[in-house]
Amino acid sequence: PPFQAPFDPEKKTIVILGSGWASTSLLKSIDTDLYNVVVVSPRNYFLFTPLLPSCTVGTIDVRSIVEPTRFITRHKSREVKVYEADCTEVDPFNKTVTISDNSEIKGQVNSSKVPYDYLVIGVGATNQTFGIKGVQEHALFLKEVWDAQKIRTRLMDCIETAGFPNQSPEEIDRLLHMVVVGGGPTGVEYAAELHDFLVEDLTTWYPELAGKLKITLIEALPNVLPAFSKQLIDYTEANFKEQNISIHTKTMVKEVHDREITVQQADGSLAQMPYGLLVWATGNTSRPVVRNLMSKFPQTQTVGRGLLVDDWLKMQGSNDIYVLGDAAASKYAPTAQVASQQGKYLARLFSKLALQDELETEVYALSDIDEKARKLRRLEKVRRNIKPFHYSHQGSLAYIGSDKAIADLPWGSGNVASGGVATYVFWRSVYLSNLFSIRNRALVATDWIKKNVLGRDISRE
Ligand code: FAD
Ligand code: NAD
């Protein structure tokens, strides 16, 4: 059946794909008096990804860092339609998107087409595996809520199975070998959280096993955290050494099996590395819906890592599709900071486009020459006022374990680098103030206090 637009037929309809950093920031700022707004996302909530690594060991509960999308839309002046569904295809020629209900409960209708005047693509990216054999089947990722839950369950399974009677010493070593692939911020922060869990909780509850648990971080490049300044890279590597997290740089994973990985070491030789838990964090690649859209613009969409946009975030080759965040291939890093600034920018741009539309309609209807000329000048001014997106970098932060964090902060035309316990206090205050709601802030603060007073929960999910 055709999609029923529930609201004002006089207004244009904006369909927003996704409920992550980019789309939620747009949603918070968009003026719903000017447009009909529809949100389509397979998850009906926003996830505060910077604190996701803390959920893998129970420092923070996942419920504390999610915010239902409807909690955000209820504050809008006009109704926003929220559909929990995947966008499976964009038809840029008929200006519709196909959406599909991905839940386990199947209704009589599971697929529909939604028309749009403007489409905003904020679907993020998926995990990069470089097509390496066995990664999809055996490794765990760290992008979504369920990923953190899976990691936690697998970790506890490995520990409990290692404690099973008569387990051989080799099997215990394998089960307690936690391997993280990718020394970007995701891999580093996960290894740091795992280390804290080991020394703060596992040593108490599994004294006979905790000393045998090993954490290994594998990175293809000569050092971890390539985007941070040199002194912070050195500081992190030294801190990891102190924490007994072994870093294998210039090492590439070539193949993944169910109990071991094949790695190519710095000298070119191949080696087998047994593991119990394997967390894969080697960056991003485009989602299938984005790839499918690219294939419809072979002349203009020529970069695989995302959709090319102009300086106003409009997709190259289209007049009514905008792309934000990790789904775009732009000069900016795929970060929450970029995505949220882009969302805010686009809300302002849509307000200006609405004003432009209104003036165009008025100019068209006017017969008085002077009045028409005056309106045209105003229209020209509005058009000139639509400035390109400008990114303002607020700095980079990462948690590196043992209550220490690192920060690269812009200062004048340069940069200030800091690391240690004081930076961790700063890290905490930044994240607490950046959380989207008072509810989230209260829950995260309570989780931190709970962890300090009572320790982490070690029961299997
Ligand atoms: P996302 O936030 O990933 O949102 C994508 C949305 O699209 C989701 O709601 C998803 O459900 C939805 N979606 C997916 N497929 C479809 C589809 N087919 N149809 C409709 N919707 C769809 N960045 C920082 O700046 N600082 C940090 O500290 C930081 N920490 C991070 C920690 C982790 C563990 C991870 C994984 C990332 C971190 N990042 C951080 C990066 C940051 O999370 C991303 O850059 C940011 O999420 C990108 O925002 P986005 O809106 O483009 O995508
Ligand atoms: P990333 O792209 O930043 O890092 C992936 C790392 O994996 C790279 O260093 C790469 O050299 C390595 N790698 C690739 N293939 C490999 C292989 N086969 N074997 C071994 N190593 C391999 O990915 P990420 O850490 O997931 O981050 C993604 C984005 O999210 C980045 O923009 C990052 O800045 C952002 N992020 C930021 C934070 C933070 O600011 N604290 C935290 C997490 C993520």
Coordinates of C-alpha atoms and ligand atoms in Angstrom, one line a residue:
P1 CA 0.0 0.0 0.0
P2 CA 1.2 3.5 -0.7
F3 CA 2.8 5.4 2.2
Q4 CA 0.4 7.8 3.9
A5 CA 2.1 11.1 4.6
P6 CA 0.4 12.0 8.0
F7 CA 0.9 15.7 7.9
D8 CA 0.8 19.0 6.1
P9 CA 0.7 18.6 2.3
E10 CA 1.8 22.2 1.9
K11 CA 5.2 21.5 3.4
K12 CA 8.1 19.6 2.0
T13 CA 9.0 16.2 3.6
I14 CA 12.5 15.5 4.9
V15 CA 13.3 11.8 5.4
I16 CA 16.2 11.2 7.8
L17 CA 17.9 7.9 7.7
G18 CA 19.6 6.8 10.9
S19 CA 19.4 7.7 14.6
G20 CA 23.1 8.1 15.3
W21 CA 25.2 11.1 16.0
A22 CA 24.5 12.9 12.7
S23 CA 20.8 12.3 12.4
T24 CA 20.0 12.9 16.1
S25 CA 21.9 16.2 16.1
L26 CA 19.9 17.2 13.0
L27 CA 16.7 16.1 14.6
K28 CA 17.3 18.0 17.8
S29 CA 17.9 21.3 15.9
I30 CA 15.5 21.0 12.9
D31 CA 12.5 23.3 12.8
T32 CA 9.5 21.0 12.3
D33 CA 7.2 24.0 11.7
L34 CA 8.9 24.3 8.3
Y35 CA 8.9 20.6 7.2
N36 CA 7.2 17.3 7.6
V37 CA 9.9 15.1 9.2
V38 CA 10.2 11.3 9.0
V39 CA 13.0 9.2 10.7
V40 CA 13.9 5.7 9.6
S41 CA 16.3 3.7 11.6
P42 CA 16.7 0.0 12.5
R43 CA 17.2 1.0 16.1
N44 CA 14.7 3.3 17.9
Y45 CA 17.4 5.0 20.0
F46 CA 20.5 7.1 19.9
L47 CA 23.7 5.5 21.2
F48 CA 26.5 7.5 22.8
T49 CA 29.4 5.6 21.3
P50 CA 32.3 7.2 23.2
L51 CA 31.3 5.2 26.3
L52 CA 30.5 2.0 24.5
P53 CA 33.9 0.4 25.3
S54 CA 33.0 0.8 29.1
C55 CA 30.0 -1.4 28.5
T56 CA 32.0 -4.4 27.4
V57 CA 33.1 -5.1 31.0
G58 CA 30.2 -3.6 32.9
T59 CA 31.8 -0.3 34.0
I60 CA 28.7 1.3 32.5
D61 CA 25.4 -0.3 31.7
V62 CA 24.3 0.0 28.0
R63 CA 20.9 1.4 29.1
S64 CA 22.7 4.4 30.6
I65 CA 24.1 5.6 27.2
V66 CA 21.1 5.2 25.0
E67 CA 18.3 7.7 24.5
P68 CA 15.1 6.7 22.7
T69 CA 14.6 8.7 19.5
R70 CA 11.0 9.5 20.6
F71 CA 12.4 11.2 23.8
I72 CA 14.0 13.6 21.4
T73 CA 11.1 14.0 18.9
R74 CA 8.5 14.6 21.7
H75 CA 10.0 18.1 22.2
K76 CA 9.3 19.2 18.6
S77 CA 6.6 21.6 17.8
R78 CA 5.0 19.2 15.2
E79 CA 4.8 15.4 15.1
V80 CA 7.8 13.6 13.7
K81 CA 7.2 10.1 12.4
V82 CA 9.7 7.5 13.6
Y83 CA 9.8 4.2 11.9
E84 CA 12.0 1.4 13.2
A85 CA 13.1 -0.1 9.9
D86 CA 16.1 -0.5 7.6
C87 CA 16.3 1.6 4.5
T88 CA 17.1 -1.1 2.0
E89 CA 17.1 1.1 -1.2
V90 CA 17.1 4.7 -2.3
D91 CA 15.4 5.5 -5.5
P92 CA 16.8 9.0 -6.3
F93 CA 14.9 9.3 -9.6
N94 CA 11.4 8.7 -8.1
K95 CA 12.5 10.3 -4.8
T96 CA 11.4 7.4 -2.6
V97 CA 13.1 5.1 -0.1
T98 CA 12.2 1.4 0.5
I99 CA 12.0 0.6 4.1
S100 CA 11.9 -2.8 5.7
D101 CA 10.9 -4.0 9.1
N102 CA 13.9 -5.9 10.5
S103 CA 12.4 -7.0 13.8
E104 CA 11.8 -10.7 14.7
I105 CA 8.1 -10.0 15.0
K106 CA 6.7 -10.0 11.5
G107 CA 3.5 -8.0 10.8
Q108 CA 1.4 -8.4 7.7
V109 CA 3.3 -5.5 6.1
N110 CA 7.0 -5.6 6.3
S111 CA 8.1 -3.4 3.5
S112 CA 7.0 0.0 2.3
K113 CA 8.0 3.0 0.2
V114 CA 8.4 6.4 1.7
P115 CA 8.5 9.5 -0.6
Y116 CA 10.7 12.4 0.2
D117 CA 11.4 15.9 -1.0
Y118 CA 14.8 16.0 0.8
L119 CA 16.6 12.8 1.9
V120 CA 19.3 12.9 4.6
I121 CA 21.6 9.9 4.8
G122 CA 23.0 9.4 8.3
V123 CA 23.3 5.6 8.2
G124 CA 26.9 5.6 9.5
A125 CA 29.3 2.9 8.4
T126 CA 29.9 -0.8 9.0
N127 CA 32.9 -2.7 10.2
Q128 CA 35.9 -3.0 7.8
T129 CA 37.2 -6.5 7.5
F130 CA 39.2 -6.1 4.3
G131 CA 37.7 -9.4 3.2
I132 CA 40.0 -11.3 5.5
K133 CA 38.9 -14.9 5.7
G134 CA 37.1 -15.9 8.9
V135 CA 36.7 -12.4 10.5
Q136 CA 32.9 -12.2 10.0
E137 CA 32.4 -15.8 11.4
H138 CA 34.8 -15.7 14.4
A139 CA 35.6 -12.1 15.5
L140 CA 33.4 -9.8 17.5
F141 CA 33.0 -6.1 16.7
L142 CA 32.5 -3.0 18.8
K143 CA 30.0 -0.7 17.2
E144 CA 26.5 -1.3 18.6
V145 CA 24.9 -2.1 21.9
W146 CA 24.6 -5.8 21.1
D147 CA 28.3 -5.9 20.2
A148 CA 29.3 -4.8 23.7
Q149 CA 26.9 -7.4 25.2
K150 CA 28.3 -10.2 23.0
I151 CA 31.9 -9.3 24.0
R152 CA 31.0 -9.3 27.7
T153 CA 29.2 -12.7 27.4
R154 CA 32.1 -14.2 25.4
L155 CA 34.7 -12.9 27.9
M156 CA 32.9 -14.5 30.9
D157 CA 32.4 -17.7 28.9
C158 CA 36.1 -17.9 28.2
I159 CA 36.9 -17.4 31.9
E160 CA 34.4 -19.9 33.1
T161 CA 35.4 -22.5 30.6
A162 CA 39.1 -22.0 31.5
G163 CA 38.0 -22.9 35.1
F164 CA 36.3 -26.1 34.1
P165 CA 37.9 -29.2 35.8
N166 CA 40.9 -30.8 34.1
Q167 CA 41.3 -28.2 31.4
S168 CA 44.8 -28.5 30.0
P169 CA 47.3 -25.7 30.6
E170 CA 47.5 -25.0 26.9
E171 CA 43.7 -24.7 26.6
I172 CA 43.6 -22.4 29.6
D173 CA 46.2 -20.2 28.0
R174 CA 44.2 -20.1 24.7
L175 CA 40.9 -19.4 26.4
L176 CA 42.4 -16.6 28.5
H177 CA 44.2 -14.9 25.5
M178 CA 42.2 -11.8 24.6
V179 CA 43.2 -10.5 21.2
V180 CA 42.3 -7.0 19.9
V181 CA 42.9 -6.3 16.3
G182 CA 43.3 -2.6 15.3
G183 CA 45.2 0.0 17.3
G184 CA 42.9 2.9 16.6
P185 CA 41.0 4.5 19.5
T186 CA 38.4 1.7 19.6
G187 CA 40.9 -1.1 20.0
V188 CA 43.0 0.9 22.5
E189 CA 40.0 1.9 24.6
Y190 CA 38.6 -1.7 24.6
A191 CA 42.0 -3.1 25.7
A192 CA 42.2 -0.5 28.5
E193 CA 38.8 -1.4 29.8
L194 CA 39.6 -5.1 29.7
H195 CA 42.8 -4.4 31.7
D196 CA 40.9 -2.5 34.4
F197 CA 38.3 -5.3 34.7
L198 CA 41.1 -7.8 35.1
V199 CA 43.0 -6.0 37.8
E200 CA 40.0 -4.5 39.7
D201 CA 37.6 -7.4 39.6
L202 CA 38.8 -10.7 38.1
T203 CA 41.8 -10.9 40.5
T204 CA 39.3 -11.0 43.3
W205 CA 36.8 -13.4 41.9
Y206 CA 39.0 -15.7 39.8
P207 CA 42.4 -15.5 41.7
E208 CA 43.6 -18.8 40.2
L209 CA 42.9 -17.7 36.6
A210 CA 43.4 -13.9 36.6
G211 CA 47.2 -14.1 36.5
K212 CA 47.0 -16.2 33.3
L213 CA 44.8 -13.8 31.4
K214 CA 46.7 -12.1 28.6
I215 CA 45.7 -9.1 26.5
T216 CA 47.3 -8.6 23.0
L217 CA 46.8 -5.6 20.7
I218 CA 47.7 -6.1 17.1
E219 CA 48.3 -3.1 14.8
A220 CA 49.5 -3.2 11.2
L221 CA 51.2 0.2 11.3
P222 CA 54.4 1.0 13.3
N223 CA 52.4 2.5 16.2
V224 CA 49.0 2.6 17.8
L225 CA 46.7 5.7 17.6
P226 CA 48.1 7.2 14.4
A227 CA 45.8 10.2 14.6
F228 CA 47.3 11.3 18.0
S229 CA 50.4 13.3 18.6
K230 CA 53.7 11.5 18.9
Q231 CA 54.2 12.1 22.7
L232 CA 50.7 10.7 23.4
I233 CA 51.4 7.6 21.3
D234 CA 54.6 7.0 23.3
Y235 CA 52.8 7.6 26.5
T236 CA 50.0 5.2 25.6
E237 CA 52.5 2.5 24.5
A238 CA 54.5 2.9 27.7
N239 CA 51.3 2.8 29.8
F240 CA 50.2 -0.4 28.1
K241 CA 53.6 -2.0 28.7
E242 CA 53.2 -1.2 32.4
Q243 CA 49.8 -2.7 32.3
N244 CA 51.1 -5.9 30.7
I245 CA 49.1 -5.3 27.5
S246 CA 51.4 -6.5 24.8
I247 CA 51.4 -4.5 21.6
H248 CA 52.4 -6.2 18.3
T249 CA 52.9 -3.3 15.8
K250 CA 53.8 -3.8 12.1
T251 CA 51.8 -7.0 12.4
M252 CA 48.9 -7.9 10.1
V253 CA 46.2 -10.4 10.6
K254 CA 46.0 -12.6 7.5
E255 CA 43.4 -15.2 8.4
V256 CA 41.1 -15.9 11.2
H257 CA 40.2 -19.5 12.4
D258 CA 37.8 -20.4 15.2
R259 CA 40.7 -20.8 17.8
E260 CA 43.7 -19.1 16.3
I261 CA 44.7 -16.3 13.9
T262 CA 47.4 -16.3 11.3
V263 CA 49.5 -13.1 11.6
Q264 CA 52.2 -11.7 9.4
Q265 CA 54.9 -10.3 11.7
A266 CA 57.2 -7.3 11.2
D267 CA 59.9 -9.5 9.6
G268 CA 57.5 -10.9 7.1
S269 CA 57.2 -14.4 8.7
L270 CA 53.8 -16.0 9.4
A271 CA 52.8 -17.1 12.9
Q272 CA 49.8 -18.7 14.5
M273 CA 48.3 -17.0 17.6
P274 CA 45.7 -19.0 19.7
Y275 CA 42.9 -16.9 21.2
G276 CA 39.8 -17.2 23.3
L277 CA 38.2 -13.8 22.5
L278 CA 38.9 -11.8 19.3
V279 CA 37.7 -8.2 19.0
W280 CA 38.0 -6.7 15.6
A281 CA 38.4 -2.9 15.4
T282 CA 40.1 -2.0 12.1
G283 CA 37.9 0.9 11.1
N284 CA 34.9 1.6 8.8
T285 CA 33.5 0.8 5.3
S286 CA 30.3 1.8 3.6
R287 CA 27.0 0.1 4.3
P288 CA 25.2 -1.9 1.5
V289 CA 22.5 0.7 1.1
V290 CA 25.2 3.4 0.5
R291 CA 27.0 1.2 -2.0
N292 CA 23.8 0.5 -3.8
L293 CA 23.2 4.3 -4.1
M294 CA 26.7 4.9 -5.3
S295 CA 26.2 2.4 -8.1
K296 CA 23.3 4.6 -9.4
F297 CA 25.8 7.6 -9.8
P298 CA 28.8 6.0 -11.6
Q299 CA 30.0 9.3 -13.0
T300 CA 30.1 11.2 -9.7
Q301 CA 30.2 8.6 -6.9
T302 CA 33.7 7.2 -7.5
V303 CA 35.0 6.7 -3.9
G304 CA 34.2 3.4 -2.2
R305 CA 34.6 4.6 1.4
G306 CA 31.5 6.8 1.4
L307 CA 29.3 9.1 -0.6
L308 CA 31.0 12.2 -2.0
V309 CA 29.4 15.5 -1.0
D310 CA 30.0 19.1 -1.8
D311 CA 30.9 21.8 0.8
W312 CA 27.2 22.1 1.7
L313 CA 27.0 18.3 2.4
K314 CA 24.8 17.8 -0.7
M315 CA 25.5 14.4 -2.4
Q316 CA 27.5 14.9 -5.6
G317 CA 25.2 14.2 -8.6
S318 CA 22.0 14.9 -6.7
N319 CA 20.0 18.1 -5.8
D320 CA 17.9 16.8 -2.9
I321 CA 20.1 14.2 -1.0
Y322 CA 22.4 15.3 1.9
V323 CA 24.9 13.0 3.5
L324 CA 26.3 13.3 7.0
G325 CA 28.7 11.6 9.3
D326 CA 30.4 8.3 8.6
A327 CA 28.3 7.6 5.5
A328 CA 30.0 10.5 3.7
A329 CA 33.5 10.4 2.1
S330 CA 34.7 13.9 3.1
K331 CA 38.0 15.5 4.2
Y332 CA 36.9 15.0 7.9
A333 CA 37.7 12.0 10.1
P334 CA 34.7 9.7 10.8
T335 CA 34.0 11.0 14.3
A336 CA 31.0 11.8 16.5
Q337 CA 32.3 15.4 16.7
V338 CA 32.1 15.9 12.9
A339 CA 28.8 14.1 12.6
S340 CA 27.1 16.1 15.3
Q341 CA 28.3 19.4 13.9
Q342 CA 27.2 18.4 10.4
G343 CA 23.7 17.6 11.8
K344 CA 23.4 21.0 13.4
Y345 CA 24.6 22.7 10.3
L346 CA 22.1 20.9 8.1
A347 CA 19.2 22.0 10.4
R348 CA 20.2 25.6 9.8
L349 CA 20.6 25.0 6.1
F350 CA 17.1 23.5 5.9
S351 CA 15.7 26.6 7.6
K352 CA 17.4 28.8 5.0
L353 CA 16.1 26.6 2.2
A354 CA 12.6 27.0 3.5
L355 CA 12.9 30.7 3.6
Q356 CA 14.3 30.6 0.0
D357 CA 11.3 28.5 -1.1
E358 CA 8.9 30.9 0.5
L359 CA 10.5 34.0 -1.2
E360 CA 10.6 32.2 -4.5
T361 CA 6.8 31.5 -4.3
E362 CA 6.2 35.2 -3.3
V363 CA 8.3 36.5 -6.2
Y364 CA 6.5 34.3 -8.6
A365 CA 3.0 35.6 -7.4
L366 CA 4.0 39.3 -7.5
S367 CA 3.0 41.6 -10.4
D368 CA 4.3 44.9 -9.0
I369 CA 7.8 45.4 -10.6
D370 CA 9.3 47.3 -7.7
E371 CA 8.0 44.9 -5.1
K372 CA 9.3 42.0 -7.2
A373 CA 12.8 43.6 -7.5
R374 CA 12.9 44.1 -3.7
K375 CA 11.9 40.5 -3.0
L376 CA 14.4 39.3 -5.6
R377 CA 17.2 41.2 -3.8
R378 CA 16.2 39.7 -0.5
L379 CA 16.1 36.2 -2.2
E380 CA 19.6 36.8 -3.5
K381 CA 20.8 37.8 0.0
V382 CA 19.3 34.6 1.5
R383 CA 21.0 32.5 -1.2
R384 CA 24.4 34.2 -0.6
N385 CA 23.9 33.6 3.2
I386 CA 23.9 29.8 2.8
K387 CA 27.5 29.3 3.8
P388 CA 29.4 26.0 3.4
F389 CA 29.9 23.6 6.3
H390 CA 32.8 24.6 8.6
Y391 CA 34.2 22.1 11.1
S392 CA 35.5 23.3 14.4
H393 CA 37.8 20.7 16.0
Q394 CA 37.4 20.6 19.8
G395 CA 40.2 18.0 20.4
S396 CA 40.6 14.3 20.7
L397 CA 40.3 12.2 23.8
A398 CA 40.9 8.5 24.6
Y399 CA 40.9 6.3 27.7
I400 CA 44.0 4.2 28.1
G401 CA 43.4 2.3 31.4
S402 CA 44.3 2.6 35.1
D403 CA 42.3 5.8 35.5
K404 CA 44.4 7.6 32.8
A405 CA 43.4 9.3 29.6
I406 CA 45.1 11.2 26.8
A407 CA 44.0 14.5 25.2
D408 CA 45.1 16.4 22.1
L409 CA 43.5 19.8 22.4
P410 CA 43.7 22.7 19.9
W411 CA 45.4 25.7 21.4
G412 CA 45.7 28.9 19.3
S413 CA 47.2 27.8 16.0
G414 CA 48.9 24.8 17.7
N415 CA 48.0 21.9 20.0
V416 CA 48.3 20.9 23.6
A417 CA 48.9 17.2 24.5
S418 CA 48.2 15.9 28.0
G419 CA 48.0 12.5 29.5
G420 CA 47.4 11.0 33.0
V421 CA 44.9 10.9 35.8
A422 CA 44.0 14.6 35.6
T423 CA 43.3 14.1 31.9
Y424 CA 41.0 11.3 32.9
V425 CA 39.0 13.6 35.2
F426 CA 38.7 16.0 32.3
W427 CA 37.7 13.0 30.0
R428 CA 34.9 12.1 32.4
S429 CA 33.6 15.6 32.8
V430 CA 33.6 16.1 29.0
Y431 CA 31.7 12.9 28.3
L432 CA 29.3 13.6 31.2
S433 CA 28.5 17.0 29.9
N434 CA 28.2 15.8 26.3
L435 CA 25.6 13.1 27.1
F436 CA 22.3 14.0 25.5
S437 CA 20.0 14.2 28.6
I438 CA 19.9 14.7 32.3
R439 CA 18.7 11.1 32.5
N440 CA 21.8 9.7 30.8
R441 CA 24.1 11.9 32.9
A442 CA 22.5 10.7 36.1
L443 CA 22.7 7.0 35.0
V444 CA 26.3 7.2 33.9
A445 CA 27.4 9.1 37.1
T446 CA 25.6 6.4 39.2
D447 CA 27.3 3.6 37.2
W448 CA 30.7 5.1 37.9
I449 CA 29.9 5.4 41.6
K450 CA 28.5 1.9 41.7
K451 CA 31.6 0.5 40.1
N452 CA 33.9 2.2 42.6
V453 CA 31.8 1.2 45.6
L454 CA 30.6 -2.3 44.7
G455 CA 32.9 -3.4 41.8
R456 CA 31.7 -4.7 38.4
D457 CA 29.1 -7.4 38.0
I458 CA 30.8 -10.7 36.8
S459 CA 27.6 -12.6 35.9
R460 CA 27.2 -13.7 32.3
E461 CA 24.7 -11.7 30.3
Ligands
FAD1 P1 26.1 6.3 13.7 O1 26.3 7.0 14.9 O2 26.8 5.0 13.5 O3 24.6 6.1 13.3 C1 24.2 5.5 12.2 C2 22.7 5.2 12.3 O4 22.2 4.7 11.1 C3 22.3 4.2 13.4 O5 21.2 4.7 14.1 C4 22.0 3.0 12.6 O6 21.1 2.1 13.3 C5 21.3 3.6 11.4 N1 21.3 2.7 10.2 C6 22.2 1.8 9.9 N2 21.8 1.2 8.7 C7 20.7 1.8 8.3 C8 19.8 1.7 7.2 N3 20.0 0.8 6.3 N4 18.7 2.5 7.2 C9 18.5 3.4 8.1 N5 19.3 3.6 9.2 C10 20.3 2.8 9.3 N6 33.9 9.6 17.8 C11 34.3 10.7 18.5 O7 34.3 11.8 18.0 N7 34.7 10.6 19.9 C12 34.7 9.4 20.5 O8 35.1 9.3 21.7 C13 34.3 8.2 19.8 N8 34.3 7.0 20.3 C14 33.8 5.9 19.6 C15 33.8 4.7 20.3 C16 33.4 3.5 19.6 C17 33.4 2.2 20.2 C18 33.0 3.7 18.2 C19 32.5 2.5 17.5 C20 33.0 4.9 17.6 C21 33.4 6.0 18.3 N9 33.5 7.3 17.7 C22 33.9 8.4 18.4 C23 33.1 7.5 16.3 C24 31.6 7.9 16.2 O9 30.8 7.0 17.0 C25 31.1 7.9 14.8 O10 31.9 8.7 14.0 C26 29.7 8.4 14.8 O11 28.8 7.5 15.4 C27 29.2 8.7 13.3 O12 27.9 9.1 13.4 P2 26.8 8.7 12.3 O13 25.6 9.4 12.7 O14 27.4 9.0 10.9 O15 26.7 7.1 12.4
NAD2 P1 40.6 3.3 13.0 O1 40.4 3.4 11.5 O2 40.9 4.6 13.7 O3 41.8 2.4 13.3 C1 41.9 1.0 12.8 C2 43.3 0.5 13.0 O4 43.4 -0.8 12.5 C3 44.3 1.3 12.1 O5 45.3 1.8 12.9 C4 44.8 0.3 11.1 O6 46.2 0.5 10.8 C5 44.6 -1.0 11.9 N1 44.4 -2.2 11.0 C6 43.8 -2.3 9.8 N2 43.8 -3.5 9.3 C7 44.6 -4.3 10.2 C8 45.0 -5.7 10.2 N3 44.6 -6.5 9.2 N4 45.7 -6.1 11.2 C9 46.1 -5.2 12.2 N5 45.7 -3.9 12.2 C10 45.0 -3.4 11.2 O7 39.3 2.6 13.6 P2 38.6 2.8 15.0 O8 39.5 2.7 16.1 O9 37.4 1.8 14.9 O10 37.9 4.2 14.9 C11 37.0 4.6 13.8 C12 36.7 6.1 13.9 O11 36.0 6.4 15.2 C13 38.0 6.9 13.9 O12 37.7 8.1 13.2 C14 38.2 7.3 15.3 O13 38.8 8.5 15.5 C15 36.8 7.3 15.9 N6 36.9 6.9 17.3 C16 37.3 7.9 18.2 C17 37.4 7.5 19.5 C18 37.9 8.6 20.5 O14 38.0 9.7 20.1 N7 38.2 8.3 21.7 C19 37.1 6.2 20.0 C20 36.7 5.3 19.0 C21 36.6 5.6 17.7

